Amino acid sequence: MGKLGEILKHPDELVPLLSMYLAARRAKALPKQPGLAFCYGMLNRVSRSFAVVIQQLPEELRDPVCVFYLVLRALDTVEDDMAIPQKTKVPLLRSFWEKSYDREWSMSCGAGDYRDLMEHYPLVTQVFQSLDKRYQTVIADICKRMGNGMADFIPKVVKTAADYDLYCHYVAGLVGIGLSQLFGSSGLESEGFGKLDDLSNQMGLFLQKTNIIRDYLEDINEEPAPRMFWPREIWDEYAERLAEFKEPEHAAAAVRCLNHMVLNALSHVDACLEYMERLRDPKIFRFCAIPQVMAIATLSKCYNNHDVFTGVVKMRRGEAAKVMFHLEGYNEALLFFKHYAGVLGKKAQAARDAGADPLADDVAKACVEIQAKCIARTLRRAQEKEAAFRARLATPASGSVRGSLLAMAAAFAAYAYRAAEVRAYLGVPFDPRFPQLDKLTRFLAIAFLLYALWVATTGRRLPVQ
Ligand code: D61
Ligand code: MG
């Protein structure tokens, strides 16, 4: 369907699409400094999804996170380049973190924009070295740990579910851990934020697992050699070889295995909700929550969907735009998670009724649990908000509030009883259309004075404070 057809079918996506288009256009305006210009230009070219959210981060974190992204993207380019022989690749991955301290270092590998990134790596290095030392340390440390982890996996296959979690920890969980450290050391989130390793790790696992599920076909068709991230322990319940799932005669088993993988990914949702609730800065929040909501939306599309094995399953652009547009804070994130868990749960119920998926019951249950957790969190937050409001009302007004209220009331009363004199002094004539005006003013003055006296003696706080 064409773009126009999509908009006619989903008119509520028009404004979000326009707003996203404008945000993407703003993001294309590059800084003047050549190093930064290269970094942001490259970010826009290599990352469709992260470029816009990174550029909406608070100023303080924008450059560090952009460099963090590019350094790890470069490392991943080394990992992904199947033309580099193992005996070169393994030591290169392990020492890659040092390259950000070497002004000269660059290499030619990868393809397209990735190759450009590798060949102009000194421009990344230059911006890296201009960052605050505390950010440099986080980026270099995560790069070192990720490179070592990737190197460990070069000769290995992802066999067990634990291997799968470990591989995802290296390539994405560590990103979450590093980001939390950057947030904590910026002072925009609490210092303790950098210590939420388990929750941060699961933020990354949820995103990476969703990608691995969605990218089955792309990864298995990779040239010169297929890449396989689905853990053997899971797929061997359904097939002899992972590549079988591409073949039409194995369609049913493929979808069952896919559903198993989706169920596995859903196990991280609760940790993700917990992590996001702890964020305080609204921009950091959006940066973290947008990819997470996209992930659960993508999982809901992938579940029980054979298209994963024949092509690309993706959210519609308009739907993604709607998430970006409406996701303001945690309450909206809970609504979105509840919504997509609902969509996924309905699909699981249908699969169960059709007898299509032996795990459908578990998936449906997991979805109901996610929905229940979203509702429980929403409710708890509403209660906390109410309690805070009550506490504020119950707190006595401060001495200065009581004093100034009393002074104001006294001044008003003085005016009310001297209104005629004030008029004479100012030369304003009495307006015969309002013969009762002075009486009314005096009445209001008395009421205000009584109220001020009541606040001054009982200390009851003004509800507007
Ligand atoms: C909050 C906000 C963003 C988060 C987060 C928490 C926790 C983790 C992540 C982002 C990382 C999620 C990665 C998911 C996408 N997977 C990949 O890109 C794979 O490469 C992994 C190694 C390089 C990671 C680079 C990266 C990615 C996102 C970032 C970031 C660094 C730095 C800051 C912010 C976001 C995948 O790449 C292939 C491809 O899709 O092109 C692969 O090779 O498996
Ligand atoms: Mg990779």
mmCIF file with all atom_site columns, N, CA and C in Angstrom, residues 315-350:
data_model
loop_
_atom_site.group_PDB
_atom_site.id
_atom_site.type_symbol
_atom_site.label_atom_id
_atom_site.label_alt_id
_atom_site.label_comp_id
_atom_site.label_asym_id
_atom_site.label_entity_id
_atom_site.label_seq_id
_atom_site.pdbx_PDB_ins_code
_atom_site.Cartn_x
_atom_site.Cartn_y
_atom_site.Cartn_z
_atom_site.occupancy
_atom_site.B_iso_or_equiv
_atom_site.pdbx_formal_charge
_atom_site.auth_seq_id
_atom_site.auth_comp_id
_atom_site.auth_asym_id
_atom_site.auth_atom_id
_atom_site.pdbx_PDB_model_num
ATOM 1   N N  . MET A 1 315 ? 7.066  -2.770  12.366 1.00 0.00 ? 315 MET A N  1
ATOM 2   C CA . MET A 1 315 ? 5.944  -1.885  12.684 1.00 0.00 ? 315 MET A CA 1
ATOM 3   C C  . MET A 1 315 ? 5.738  -0.946  11.508 1.00 0.00 ? 315 MET A C  1
ATOM 4   N N  . ARG A 1 316 ? 4.498  -0.562  11.271 1.00 0.00 ? 316 ARG A N  1
ATOM 5   C CA . ARG A 1 316 ? 4.276  0.475   10.266 1.00 0.00 ? 316 ARG A CA 1
ATOM 6   C C  . ARG A 1 316 ? 4.936  1.765   10.735 1.00 0.00 ? 316 ARG A C  1
ATOM 7   N N  . ARG A 1 317 ? 5.444  2.555   9.801  1.00 0.00 ? 317 ARG A N  1
ATOM 8   C CA . ARG A 1 317 ? 6.081  3.821   10.153 1.00 0.00 ? 317 ARG A CA 1
ATOM 9   C C  . ARG A 1 317 ? 5.145  4.708   10.970 1.00 0.00 ? 317 ARG A C  1
ATOM 10  N N  . GLY A 1 318 ? 3.879  4.709   10.543 1.00 0.00 ? 318 GLY A N  1
ATOM 11  C CA . GLY A 1 318 ? 2.897  5.544   11.233 1.00 0.00 ? 318 GLY A CA 1
ATOM 12  C C  . GLY A 1 318 ? 2.671  5.088   12.665 1.00 0.00 ? 318 GLY A C  1
ATOM 13  N N  . GLU A 1 319 ? 2.702  3.782   12.862 1.00 0.00 ? 319 GLU A N  1
ATOM 14  C CA . GLU A 1 319 ? 2.503  3.259   14.213 1.00 0.00 ? 319 GLU A CA 1
ATOM 15  C C  . GLU A 1 319 ? 3.695  3.630   15.092 1.00 0.00 ? 319 GLU A C  1
ATOM 16  N N  . ALA A 1 320 ? 4.891  3.518   14.532 1.00 0.00 ? 320 ALA A N  1
ATOM 17  C CA . ALA A 1 320 ? 6.092  3.911   15.272 1.00 0.00 ? 320 ALA A CA 1
ATOM 18  C C  . ALA A 1 320 ? 6.046  5.407   15.598 1.00 0.00 ? 320 ALA A C  1
ATOM 19  N N  . ALA A 1 321 ? 5.583  6.188   14.632 1.00 0.00 ? 321 ALA A N  1
ATOM 20  C CA . ALA A 1 321 ? 5.482  7.637   14.850 1.00 0.00 ? 321 ALA A CA 1
ATOM 21  C C  . ALA A 1 321 ? 4.507  7.941   15.982 1.00 0.00 ? 321 ALA A C  1
ATOM 22  N N  . LYS A 1 322 ? 3.425  7.161   16.042 1.00 0.00 ? 322 LYS A N  1
ATOM 23  C CA . LYS A 1 322 ? 2.434  7.381   17.093 1.00 0.00 ? 322 LYS A CA 1
ATOM 24  C C  . LYS A 1 322 ? 3.034  7.121   18.471 1.00 0.00 ? 322 LYS A C  1
ATOM 25  N N  . VAL A 1 323 ? 3.859  6.088   18.574 1.00 0.00 ? 323 VAL A N  1
ATOM 26  C CA . VAL A 1 323 ? 4.521  5.798   19.854 1.00 0.00 ? 323 VAL A CA 1
ATOM 27  C C  . VAL A 1 323 ? 5.394  6.987   20.246 1.00 0.00 ? 323 VAL A C  1
ATOM 28  N N  . MET A 1 324 ? 6.227  7.440   19.310 1.00 0.00 ? 324 MET A N  1
ATOM 29  C CA . MET A 1 324 ? 7.130  8.568   19.601 1.00 0.00 ? 324 MET A CA 1
ATOM 30  C C  . MET A 1 324 ? 6.350  9.805   20.018 1.00 0.00 ? 324 MET A C  1
ATOM 31  N N  . PHE A 1 325 ? 5.224  10.015  19.341 1.00 0.00 ? 325 PHE A N  1
ATOM 32  C CA . PHE A 1 325 ? 4.453  11.241  19.549 1.00 0.00 ? 325 PHE A CA 1
ATOM 33  C C  . PHE A 1 325 ? 3.742  11.234  20.899 1.00 0.00 ? 325 PHE A C  1
ATOM 34  N N  . HIS A 1 326 ? 3.203  10.085  21.274 1.00 0.00 ? 326 HIS A N  1
ATOM 35  C CA . HIS A 1 326 ? 2.357  10.052  22.473 1.00 0.00 ? 326 HIS A CA 1
ATOM 36  C C  . HIS A 1 326 ? 3.088  9.637   23.745 1.00 0.00 ? 326 HIS A C  1
ATOM 37  N N  . LEU A 1 327 ? 4.296  9.104   23.599 1.00 0.00 ? 327 LEU A N  1
ATOM 38  C CA . LEU A 1 327 ? 5.004  8.595   24.777 1.00 0.00 ? 327 LEU A CA 1
ATOM 39  C C  . LEU A 1 327 ? 5.675  9.734   25.543 1.00 0.00 ? 327 LEU A C  1
ATOM 40  N N  . GLU A 1 328 ? 4.966  10.240  26.551 1.00 0.00 ? 328 GLU A N  1
ATOM 41  C CA . GLU A 1 328 ? 5.539  11.364  27.288 1.00 0.00 ? 328 GLU A CA 1
ATOM 42  C C  . GLU A 1 328 ? 6.227  10.916  28.554 1.00 0.00 ? 328 GLU A C  1
ATOM 43  N N  . GLY A 1 329 ? 5.525  10.130  29.334 1.00 0.00 ? 329 GLY A N  1
ATOM 44  C CA . GLY A 1 329 ? 6.085  9.723   30.617 1.00 0.00 ? 329 GLY A CA 1
ATOM 45  C C  . GLY A 1 329 ? 5.733  8.281   30.910 1.00 0.00 ? 329 GLY A C  1
ATOM 46  N N  . TYR A 1 330 ? 5.973  7.911   32.158 1.00 0.00 ? 330 TYR A N  1
ATOM 47  C CA . TYR A 1 330 ? 5.810  6.514   32.546 1.00 0.00 ? 330 TYR A CA 1
ATOM 48  C C  . TYR A 1 330 ? 4.365  6.029   32.392 1.00 0.00 ? 330 TYR A C  1
ATOM 49  N N  . ASN A 1 331 ? 3.406  6.903   32.691 1.00 0.00 ? 331 ASN A N  1
ATOM 50  C CA . ASN A 1 331 ? 2.010  6.460   32.582 1.00 0.00 ? 331 ASN A CA 1
ATOM 51  C C  . ASN A 1 331 ? 1.669  6.036   31.159 1.00 0.00 ? 331 ASN A C  1
ATOM 52  N N  . GLU A 1 332 ? 2.177  6.791   30.176 1.00 0.00 ? 332 GLU A N  1
ATOM 53  C CA . GLU A 1 332 ? 1.913  6.426   28.781 1.00 0.00 ? 332 GLU A CA 1
ATOM 54  C C  . GLU A 1 332 ? 2.642  5.135   28.424 1.00 0.00 ? 332 GLU A C  1
ATOM 55  N N  . ALA A 1 333 ? 3.855  4.976   28.967 1.00 0.00 ? 333 ALA A N  1
ATOM 56  C CA . ALA A 1 333 ? 4.595  3.739   28.686 1.00 0.00 ? 333 ALA A CA 1
ATOM 57  C C  . ALA A 1 333 ? 3.798  2.530   29.181 1.00 0.00 ? 333 ALA A C  1
ATOM 58  N N  . LEU A 1 334 ? 3.209  2.674   30.376 1.00 0.00 ? 334 LEU A N  1
ATOM 59  C CA . LEU A 1 334 ? 2.399  1.573   30.909 1.00 0.00 ? 334 LEU A CA 1
ATOM 60  C C  . LEU A 1 334 ? 1.200  1.292   30.009 1.00 0.00 ? 334 LEU A C  1
ATOM 61  N N  . LEU A 1 335 ? 0.586  2.355   29.512 1.00 0.00 ? 335 LEU A N  1
ATOM 62  C CA . LEU A 1 335 ? -0.556 2.168   28.601 1.00 0.00 ? 335 LEU A CA 1
ATOM 63  C C  . LEU A 1 335 ? -0.135 1.429   27.337 1.00 0.00 ? 335 LEU A C  1
ATOM 64  N N  . PHE A 1 336 ? 1.001  1.830   26.773 1.00 0.00 ? 336 PHE A N  1
ATOM 65  C CA . PHE A 1 336 ? 1.474  1.166   25.554 1.00 0.00 ? 336 PHE A CA 1
ATOM 66  C C  . PHE A 1 336 ? 1.823  -0.298  25.815 1.00 0.00 ? 336 PHE A C  1
ATOM 67  N N  . PHE A 1 337 ? 2.529  -0.564  26.903 1.00 0.00 ? 337 PHE A N  1
ATOM 68  C CA . PHE A 1 337 ? 2.876  -1.958  27.210 1.00 0.00 ? 337 PHE A CA 1
ATOM 69  C C  . PHE A 1 337 ? 1.616  -2.793  27.401 1.00 0.00 ? 337 PHE A C  1
ATOM 70  N N  . LYS A 1 338 ? 0.663  -2.225  28.106 1.00 0.00 ? 338 LYS A N  1
ATOM 71  C CA . LYS A 1 338 ? -0.594 -2.949  28.336 1.00 0.00 ? 338 LYS A CA 1
ATOM 72  C C  . LYS A 1 338 ? -1.281 -3.204  26.999 1.00 0.00 ? 338 LYS A C  1
ATOM 73  N N  . HIS A 1 339 ? -1.280 -2.191  26.145 1.00 0.00 ? 339 HIS A N  1
ATOM 74  C CA . HIS A 1 339 ? -1.936 -2.341  24.848 1.00 0.00 ? 339 HIS A CA 1
ATOM 75  C C  . HIS A 1 339 ? -1.297 -3.469  24.027 1.00 0.00 ? 339 HIS A C  1
ATOM 76  N N  . TYR A 1 340 ? 0.023  -3.443  23.882 1.00 0.00 ? 340 TYR A N  1
ATOM 77  C CA . TYR A 1 340 ? 0.665  -4.440  23.023 1.00 0.00 ? 340 TYR A CA 1
ATOM 78  C C  . TYR A 1 340 ? 0.653  -5.828  23.659 1.00 0.00 ? 340 TYR A C  1
ATOM 79  N N  . ALA A 1 341 ? 0.709  -5.881  25.002 1.00 0.00 ? 341 ALA A N  1
ATOM 80  C CA . ALA A 1 341 ? 0.559  -7.185  25.651 1.00 0.00 ? 341 ALA A CA 1
ATOM 81  C C  . ALA A 1 341 ? -0.839 -7.724  25.377 1.00 0.00 ? 341 ALA A C  1
ATOM 82  N N  . GLY A 1 342 ? -1.808 -6.834  25.310 1.00 0.00 ? 342 GLY A N  1
ATOM 83  C CA . GLY A 1 342 ? -3.173 -7.239  24.992 1.00 0.00 ? 342 GLY A CA 1
ATOM 84  C C  . GLY A 1 342 ? -3.286 -7.783  23.578 1.00 0.00 ? 342 GLY A C  1
ATOM 85  N N  . VAL A 1 343 ? -2.670 -7.087  22.622 1.00 0.00 ? 343 VAL A N  1
ATOM 86  C CA . VAL A 1 343 ? -2.690 -7.532  21.226 1.00 0.00 ? 343 VAL A CA 1
ATOM 87  C C  . VAL A 1 343 ? -2.048 -8.921  21.118 1.00 0.00 ? 343 VAL A C  1
ATOM 88  N N  . LEU A 1 344 ? -0.892 -9.060  21.765 1.00 0.00 ? 344 LEU A N  1
ATOM 89  C CA . LEU A 1 344 ? -0.165 -10.325 21.732 1.00 0.00 ? 344 LEU A CA 1
ATOM 90  C C  . LEU A 1 344 ? -0.961 -11.435 22.418 1.00 0.00 ? 344 LEU A C  1
ATOM 91  N N  . GLY A 1 345 ? -1.562 -11.106 23.556 1.00 0.00 ? 345 GLY A N  1
ATOM 92  C CA . GLY A 1 345 ? -2.351 -12.089 24.301 1.00 0.00 ? 345 GLY A CA 1
ATOM 93  C C  . GLY A 1 345 ? -3.543 -12.597 23.483 1.00 0.00 ? 345 GLY A C  1
ATOM 94  N N  . LYS A 1 346 ? -4.179 -11.686 22.768 1.00 0.00 ? 346 LYS A N  1
ATOM 95  C CA . LYS A 1 346 ? -5.322 -12.085 21.910 1.00 0.00 ? 346 LYS A CA 1
ATOM 96  C C  . LYS A 1 346 ? -4.858 -13.067 20.832 1.00 0.00 ? 346 LYS A C  1
ATOM 97  N N  . LYS A 1 347 ? -3.683 -12.770 20.237 1.00 0.00 ? 347 LYS A N  1
ATOM 98  C CA . LYS A 1 347 ? -3.160 -13.672 19.205 1.00 0.00 ? 347 LYS A CA 1
ATOM 99  C C  . LYS A 1 347 ? -2.870 -15.044 19.806 1.00 0.00 ? 347 LYS A C  1
ATOM 100 N N  . ALA A 1 348 ? -2.358 -15.049 21.049 1.00 0.00 ? 348 ALA A N  1
ATOM 101 C CA . ALA A 1 348 ? -2.042 -16.322 21.698 1.00 0.00 ? 348 ALA A CA 1
ATOM 102 C C  . ALA A 1 348 ? -3.316 -17.116 21.979 1.00 0.00 ? 348 ALA A C  1
ATOM 103 N N  . GLN A 1 349 ? -4.353 -16.417 22.425 1.00 0.00 ? 349 GLN A N  1
ATOM 104 C CA . GLN A 1 349 ? -5.639 -17.107 22.661 1.00 0.00 ? 349 GLN A CA 1
ATOM 105 C C  . GLN A 1 349 ? -6.161 -17.735 21.383 1.00 0.00 ? 349 GLN A C  1
ATOM 106 N N  . ALA A 1 350 ? -6.055 -16.974 20.278 1.00 0.00 ? 350 ALA A N  1
ATOM 107 C CA . ALA A 1 350 ? -6.527 -17.495 18.991 1.00 0.00 ? 350 ALA A CA 1
ATOM 108 C C  . ALA A 1 350 ? -5.707 -18.712 18.584 1.00 0.00 ? 350 ALA A C  1
#
